[in-house]
Amino acid sequence: MALRIYAPASSANLSVGFDSLGTAISPIDGSLLGDVVQIEESDQPFELESVGYFVRKLPKEPQKNIVYQAYVLFSERLKLRGGEVKKLRLTLEKNMPIGSGLGSSACSIVAALVALNQFHAEPFSKMELLEMMGELEGRISGSIHYDNVAPCYLGGLQLMTQSLGNICQPLPFFDEWYWVLAYPGIEVSTAEARAILPKTYTRQDVISQARYLGSFVHACHSRQAQLAALMMKDLVAEPYREALLPNFPEVRQGCKDLGALAVGISGSGPTMFAIAPDLAHAQKLYSYLESNYLQNNEGFIHICKVDNQGARAIG
Ligand SMILES: Nc1ncnc2c1ncn2[C@@H]1O[C@H](COP(=O)(O)OP(=O)(O)O)[C@@H](O)[C@H]1O
Ligand SMILES: N[C@@H](CCOP(=O)(O)O)C(=O)O
């Protein structure tokens, strides 16, 4: 029987934690914003089919599809520990736009590896699987970062600790916040958005950013929503990336004027997020972003909440 694994979109960095923070997100209307990978038995050693709205944006050569690479890596690791790889067929439903800042590659990687692991009766632990996810994400973006794959896989807000045997640990977060996510419909490559960042930062910027991140984590644990939102500031990436986004400074100010608690770039963009304290504010932000940030028909806006489940089997 076929198994279908859904892996949700994620918003990395949250402004304050470059490569260190990421949250899984899901639209409040119940729609699925993420990729699905279906796995089933086959009489061939391996088959891969890609379907879905964004399939036309995937690399033409199947070997370049990250789902194919996930299969190869999983098989190598399984053989290394004496396991046997079953004959199987994967179907990727590519629902997430590529280069969107919503962890599109992470959705495919996570859905594929979770499906493969379940199909083989879970030979790998969560952290072993997550390590493979980070390796695959690193091939795409140029360096390993877990801030999309970790929340996409495990759900909630994750802090990348990368020590003591844990790649990440969950942080208590503010489930009452509404996340308004606006994808303008243009593509920004994560690898390119990383390449434009400075190689070094001033001591003052390093000190300030450490203070913001420390205060943010403290605010999460002590349930101070206002302090957490105030600390969502970015001296590492946003000042250098904002030029890649259409009218970002003006739109950010417009969102703040409408009462957004925090506004920033989701991942490496071009999606931006605005956090609202309640649904009424979220709806105003939705209308504003619809008129002022979307660039073409590919663009979309979703009012979301944190997805605390992460990757999961669906019917
Ligand atoms: N299944 C896949 N899903 C998304 N991107 C893929 C996939 N397979 C290969 N790729 C490639 O990975 C790169 C993803 O770009 P990136 O800017 O990192 O997107 P995102 O930030 O949305 O994950 C693109 O070059 C794309 O062609
Ligand atoms: N920390 C990374 C996150 C990239 O997220 P994506 O959704 O744009 O892939 C970065 O900021 O480069």
Coordinates of C-alpha atoms and ligand atoms in Angstrom, one line a residue:
M1 CA 0.0 0.0 0.0
A2 CA 1.2 3.5 -0.8
L3 CA 2.4 5.8 2.0
R4 CA 2.1 9.6 1.5
I5 CA 4.3 12.0 3.6
Y6 CA 3.6 15.7 3.7
A7 CA 6.4 18.1 4.7
P8 CA 5.2 21.7 5.6
A9 CA 6.7 25.0 4.5
S10 CA 9.1 26.7 6.9
S11 CA 10.3 30.1 7.7
A12 CA 14.0 30.3 8.6
N13 CA 16.0 32.9 10.5
L14 CA 13.0 34.8 12.1
S15 CA 15.3 37.8 11.4
V16 CA 17.2 37.3 14.7
G17 CA 18.7 33.8 14.2
F18 CA 20.5 33.5 10.9
D19 CA 21.0 29.8 10.2
S20 CA 20.0 29.2 13.9
L21 CA 16.2 29.5 14.0
G22 CA 13.3 28.2 11.9
T23 CA 9.7 27.5 12.3
A24 CA 7.3 25.2 10.5
I25 CA 4.1 26.9 9.2
S26 CA 0.7 26.0 8.0
P27 CA -2.2 28.1 6.6
I28 CA -5.1 28.5 9.0
D29 CA -7.6 27.7 6.2
G30 CA -6.4 24.1 6.4
S31 CA -4.8 24.0 3.0
L32 CA -1.5 22.2 2.7
L33 CA 1.5 24.4 2.0
G34 CA 4.3 21.9 1.4
D35 CA 5.4 19.0 -0.7
V36 CA 4.2 15.4 -0.6
V37 CA 6.2 12.3 -1.4
Q38 CA 4.4 9.0 -2.0
I39 CA 6.3 5.8 -1.7
E40 CA 5.2 2.3 -2.7
E41 CA 6.6 -1.1 -3.8
S42 CA 7.7 -1.5 -7.3
D43 CA 9.0 -4.3 -9.6
Q44 CA 11.9 -2.0 -10.7
P45 CA 14.8 -1.2 -8.3
F46 CA 13.9 2.5 -8.3
E47 CA 11.4 4.8 -10.0
L48 CA 10.9 8.5 -9.5
E49 CA 8.0 10.6 -10.9
S50 CA 7.5 14.3 -10.3
V51 CA 4.0 15.9 -10.5
G52 CA 2.4 19.1 -9.2
Y53 CA 2.1 22.8 -10.1
F54 CA 5.8 23.6 -9.7
V55 CA 7.2 20.5 -11.4
R56 CA 8.1 22.6 -14.4
K57 CA 10.6 24.6 -12.3
L58 CA 12.5 21.5 -11.3
P59 CA 15.8 20.6 -13.0
K60 CA 15.3 18.7 -16.2
E61 CA 17.7 15.9 -15.4
P62 CA 16.1 13.6 -12.8
Q63 CA 19.5 13.0 -11.1
K64 CA 19.5 16.7 -10.1
N65 CA 16.2 16.4 -8.3
I66 CA 17.0 16.5 -4.6
V67 CA 14.5 13.6 -4.1
Y68 CA 16.7 11.4 -6.3
Q69 CA 19.7 12.5 -4.3
A70 CA 17.9 11.7 -1.1
Y71 CA 17.2 8.2 -2.3
V72 CA 20.9 7.7 -3.2
L73 CA 22.2 9.0 0.1
F74 CA 19.6 7.0 2.1
S75 CA 20.6 3.8 0.1
E76 CA 24.3 4.3 0.7
R77 CA 23.8 4.8 4.4
L78 CA 21.5 1.9 4.8
K79 CA 23.9 -0.5 2.9
L80 CA 26.8 0.8 5.2
R81 CA 24.9 -0.6 8.2
G82 CA 24.1 -3.9 6.4
G83 CA 20.5 -3.0 5.6
E84 CA 18.8 -3.9 2.3
V85 CA 17.2 -1.3 0.1
K86 CA 13.7 -2.3 -1.1
K87 CA 12.5 -1.9 -4.7
L88 CA 10.4 1.2 -4.6
R89 CA 8.6 3.9 -6.5
L90 CA 8.6 7.6 -5.4
T91 CA 6.2 10.2 -6.5
L92 CA 7.0 13.8 -5.6
E93 CA 4.1 16.3 -5.6
K94 CA 6.0 19.6 -6.1
N95 CA 3.6 22.1 -4.6
M96 CA 6.1 24.6 -3.3
P97 CA 7.6 27.3 -5.5
I98 CA 11.4 27.1 -5.8
G99 CA 13.6 29.8 -4.5
S100 CA 10.8 31.3 -2.5
G101 CA 12.2 31.6 1.0
L102 CA 9.7 29.0 2.3
G103 CA 12.1 26.1 2.4
S104 CA 11.0 24.4 -0.8
S105 CA 14.0 22.2 -1.1
A106 CA 13.7 21.2 2.5
C107 CA 10.1 20.2 1.9
S108 CA 11.2 17.7 -0.8
I109 CA 14.2 16.5 1.2
V110 CA 12.2 15.9 4.4
A111 CA 9.2 14.3 2.8
A112 CA 11.5 11.9 0.8
L113 CA 13.7 10.9 3.7
V114 CA 10.8 10.4 6.1
A115 CA 9.0 8.3 3.5
L116 CA 12.1 6.2 2.8
N117 CA 12.8 5.7 6.5
Q118 CA 9.2 4.6 7.3
F119 CA 9.1 2.4 4.3
H120 CA 12.2 0.5 5.6
A121 CA 10.8 0.2 9.2
E122 CA 12.7 3.2 10.6
P123 CA 16.4 2.1 10.5
F124 CA 17.6 5.6 11.2
S125 CA 17.0 7.7 14.3
K126 CA 15.6 11.2 14.1
M127 CA 19.0 12.8 14.5
E128 CA 20.6 10.5 11.9
L129 CA 17.9 11.4 9.5
L130 CA 18.2 15.1 10.2
E131 CA 21.9 14.9 9.6
M132 CA 21.2 13.5 6.2
M133 CA 18.7 16.2 5.5
G134 CA 21.3 18.9 6.4
E135 CA 23.8 17.3 4.0
L136 CA 21.3 17.4 1.2
E137 CA 20.3 21.0 1.9
G138 CA 24.0 21.9 1.9
R139 CA 24.4 20.6 -1.6
I140 CA 21.8 22.9 -2.8
S141 CA 22.6 26.1 -1.0
G142 CA 26.4 25.8 -0.8
S143 CA 26.7 25.2 3.0
I144 CA 24.9 23.0 5.5
H145 CA 22.1 24.8 7.4
Y146 CA 19.4 23.0 9.3
D147 CA 17.0 25.9 9.9
N148 CA 14.5 24.7 7.3
V149 CA 14.9 21.0 7.4
A150 CA 14.7 20.8 11.2
P151 CA 11.4 22.6 11.7
C152 CA 9.9 21.1 8.5
Y153 CA 10.7 17.6 9.9
L154 CA 10.1 18.1 13.6
G155 CA 7.6 21.0 13.7
G156 CA 7.4 24.1 15.9
L157 CA 10.2 26.6 16.4
Q158 CA 13.6 24.9 16.5
L159 CA 16.9 26.3 17.7
M160 CA 20.0 24.9 16.0
T161 CA 22.2 23.9 18.9
Q162 CA 24.4 21.5 16.9
S163 CA 26.0 20.0 20.0
L164 CA 25.7 17.2 22.6
G165 CA 24.2 14.8 20.0
N166 CA 21.4 17.2 19.2
I167 CA 21.3 19.1 16.0
C168 CA 18.4 21.2 17.3
Q169 CA 16.1 21.7 20.2
P170 CA 12.5 23.0 20.3
L171 CA 11.8 26.4 21.8
P172 CA 8.5 27.3 23.4
F173 CA 6.8 29.8 21.1
F174 CA 3.8 32.0 20.6
D175 CA 1.1 29.8 19.1
E176 CA -1.3 32.7 19.2
W177 CA 0.6 34.7 16.6
Y178 CA -0.7 34.9 13.1
W179 CA 2.0 34.7 10.4
V180 CA 1.1 36.5 7.2
L181 CA 3.5 35.2 4.5
A182 CA 3.7 37.0 1.2
Y183 CA 5.5 35.3 -1.8
P184 CA 5.7 37.9 -4.5
G185 CA 6.1 35.4 -7.3
I186 CA 9.7 36.1 -8.2
E187 CA 12.6 33.7 -7.6
V188 CA 15.6 34.4 -5.3
S189 CA 18.3 31.6 -5.2
T190 CA 19.3 30.7 -1.7
A191 CA 22.9 30.1 -2.8
E192 CA 23.1 33.5 -4.4
A193 CA 21.5 35.2 -1.4
R194 CA 24.1 33.6 0.8
A195 CA 27.0 34.5 -1.6
I196 CA 26.2 38.3 -1.3
L197 CA 26.6 38.4 2.5
P198 CA 29.7 39.9 4.0
K199 CA 32.5 37.6 5.1
T200 CA 33.1 39.6 8.3
Y201 CA 31.0 41.8 10.6
T202 CA 31.9 44.6 12.9
R203 CA 32.4 43.8 16.6
Q204 CA 29.4 46.1 17.4
D205 CA 27.1 44.2 15.1
V206 CA 28.2 40.9 16.5
I207 CA 27.6 42.1 20.1
S208 CA 24.2 43.6 19.2
Q209 CA 23.0 40.5 17.3
A210 CA 24.1 38.2 20.2
R211 CA 22.1 40.4 22.6
Y212 CA 19.0 40.2 20.3
L213 CA 19.2 36.4 19.9
G214 CA 19.8 35.8 23.6
S215 CA 16.9 38.1 24.6
F216 CA 14.7 36.5 22.0
V217 CA 15.3 33.0 23.4
H218 CA 14.8 34.3 27.0
A219 CA 11.6 35.9 25.9
C220 CA 10.3 32.7 24.5
H221 CA 11.0 30.8 27.7
S222 CA 9.6 33.5 29.9
R223 CA 6.5 34.0 27.7
Q224 CA 7.2 37.7 26.9
A225 CA 5.6 37.9 23.4
Q226 CA 6.3 41.7 23.1
L227 CA 10.0 41.4 24.0
A228 CA 10.4 38.4 21.6
A229 CA 8.8 40.3 18.7
L230 CA 10.9 43.4 19.5
M231 CA 14.1 41.3 19.4
M232 CA 13.4 40.0 15.9
K233 CA 16.1 42.2 14.3
D234 CA 18.6 41.3 11.7
L235 CA 22.1 42.8 11.2
V236 CA 23.4 39.7 9.5
A237 CA 21.4 39.3 6.3
E238 CA 18.5 41.7 5.9
P239 CA 20.6 44.9 5.2
Y240 CA 22.3 43.1 2.4
R241 CA 19.4 41.1 1.0
E242 CA 16.7 43.7 1.1
A243 CA 17.7 44.9 -2.4
L244 CA 16.7 41.5 -3.8
L245 CA 13.1 42.1 -2.7
P246 CA 10.6 44.4 -4.4
N247 CA 10.2 47.7 -2.4
F248 CA 11.0 45.9 0.8
P249 CA 11.8 48.9 3.0
E250 CA 8.6 50.7 2.1
V251 CA 6.4 47.5 2.5
R252 CA 8.1 46.6 5.8
Q253 CA 7.2 50.1 7.1
G254 CA 3.7 49.8 5.7
C255 CA 3.2 46.5 7.7
K256 CA 4.5 48.1 10.8
D257 CA 2.1 51.0 10.4
L258 CA -0.7 48.5 10.3
G259 CA 0.3 47.0 13.6
A260 CA 2.6 44.1 12.7
L261 CA 4.5 42.9 15.7
A262 CA 7.5 42.0 13.6
V263 CA 8.3 42.1 9.9
G264 CA 11.1 40.5 8.0
I265 CA 12.5 38.3 5.2
S266 CA 11.4 34.7 5.4
G267 CA 14.6 32.6 4.8
S268 CA 16.6 34.1 2.0
G269 CA 13.4 35.7 0.5
P270 CA 11.7 36.8 -1.6
T271 CA 8.8 35.8 0.8
M272 CA 8.4 38.3 3.6
F273 CA 6.6 37.7 6.8
A274 CA 4.5 40.0 9.0
I275 CA 3.4 38.8 12.4
A276 CA 0.0 39.9 13.6
P277 CA -1.4 39.7 17.2
D278 CA -4.9 38.7 16.1
L279 CA -6.9 37.7 13.0
A280 CA -8.2 41.2 12.4
H281 CA -4.7 42.6 12.1
A282 CA -3.7 39.6 10.0
Q283 CA -6.5 40.3 7.5
K284 CA -5.5 43.9 7.1
L285 CA -1.9 42.9 6.5
Y286 CA -3.1 40.3 3.9
S287 CA -4.9 43.0 2.0
Y288 CA -2.0 45.5 2.2
L289 CA 0.5 42.9 1.0
E290 CA -1.7 41.7 -1.8
S291 CA -1.9 45.3 -3.2
N292 CA 1.7 46.2 -2.4
Y293 CA 4.0 43.2 -2.6
L294 CA 2.7 40.7 -5.1
Q295 CA 4.5 41.0 -8.5
N296 CA 2.6 38.6 -10.8
N297 CA 0.1 35.8 -10.8
E298 CA 2.5 33.2 -9.3
G299 CA 2.6 35.2 -6.1
F300 CA 0.4 34.3 -3.1
I301 CA -0.3 35.2 0.5
H302 CA -1.2 32.9 3.3
I303 CA -2.3 33.6 6.9
C304 CA -0.6 30.9 8.8
K305 CA 0.2 29.7 12.3
V306 CA 3.1 27.7 13.6
D307 CA 2.8 24.1 12.5
N308 CA 3.7 22.0 15.6
Q309 CA 3.4 18.6 13.9
G310 CA 6.1 18.8 11.1
A311 CA 6.3 16.1 8.6
R312 CA 3.5 13.6 8.7
A313 CA 1.6 10.8 6.9
I314 CA -1.6 12.0 5.2
G315 CA -4.4 10.1 3.5
Ligands
LIG1 N1 12.7 18.7 -5.3 C1 13.3 19.9 -5.4 N2 12.7 21.0 -4.8 C2 13.2 22.2 -4.8 N3 14.4 22.5 -5.4 C3 15.0 21.5 -6.0 C4 14.5 20.2 -6.0 N4 15.4 19.4 -6.6 C5 16.4 20.2 -7.0 N5 16.2 21.5 -6.7 C6 17.1 22.6 -7.0 O1 17.5 23.2 -5.8 C7 17.5 24.6 -5.9 C8 16.6 25.2 -4.8 O2 16.8 26.5 -4.7 P1 16.7 27.3 -3.4 O3 16.9 28.7 -3.8 O4 17.5 26.7 -2.3 O5 15.2 27.1 -3.1 P2 14.4 27.1 -1.7 O6 15.1 28.1 -0.9 O7 13.0 27.4 -2.0 O8 14.6 25.7 -1.2 C9 17.1 25.0 -7.3 O9 18.3 25.1 -8.0 C10 16.3 23.8 -7.7 O10 16.4 23.6 -9.1
LIG2 N1 19.4 30.4 6.8 C1 19.2 30.3 5.4 C2 17.7 29.9 5.2 C3 17.3 29.8 3.7 O1 15.9 29.6 3.6 P1 15.2 29.4 2.2 O2 13.8 29.1 2.6 O3 15.4 30.6 1.5 O4 15.9 28.2 1.6 C4 19.6 31.6 4.7 O5 19.1 32.6 5.2 O6 20.4 31.5 3.8

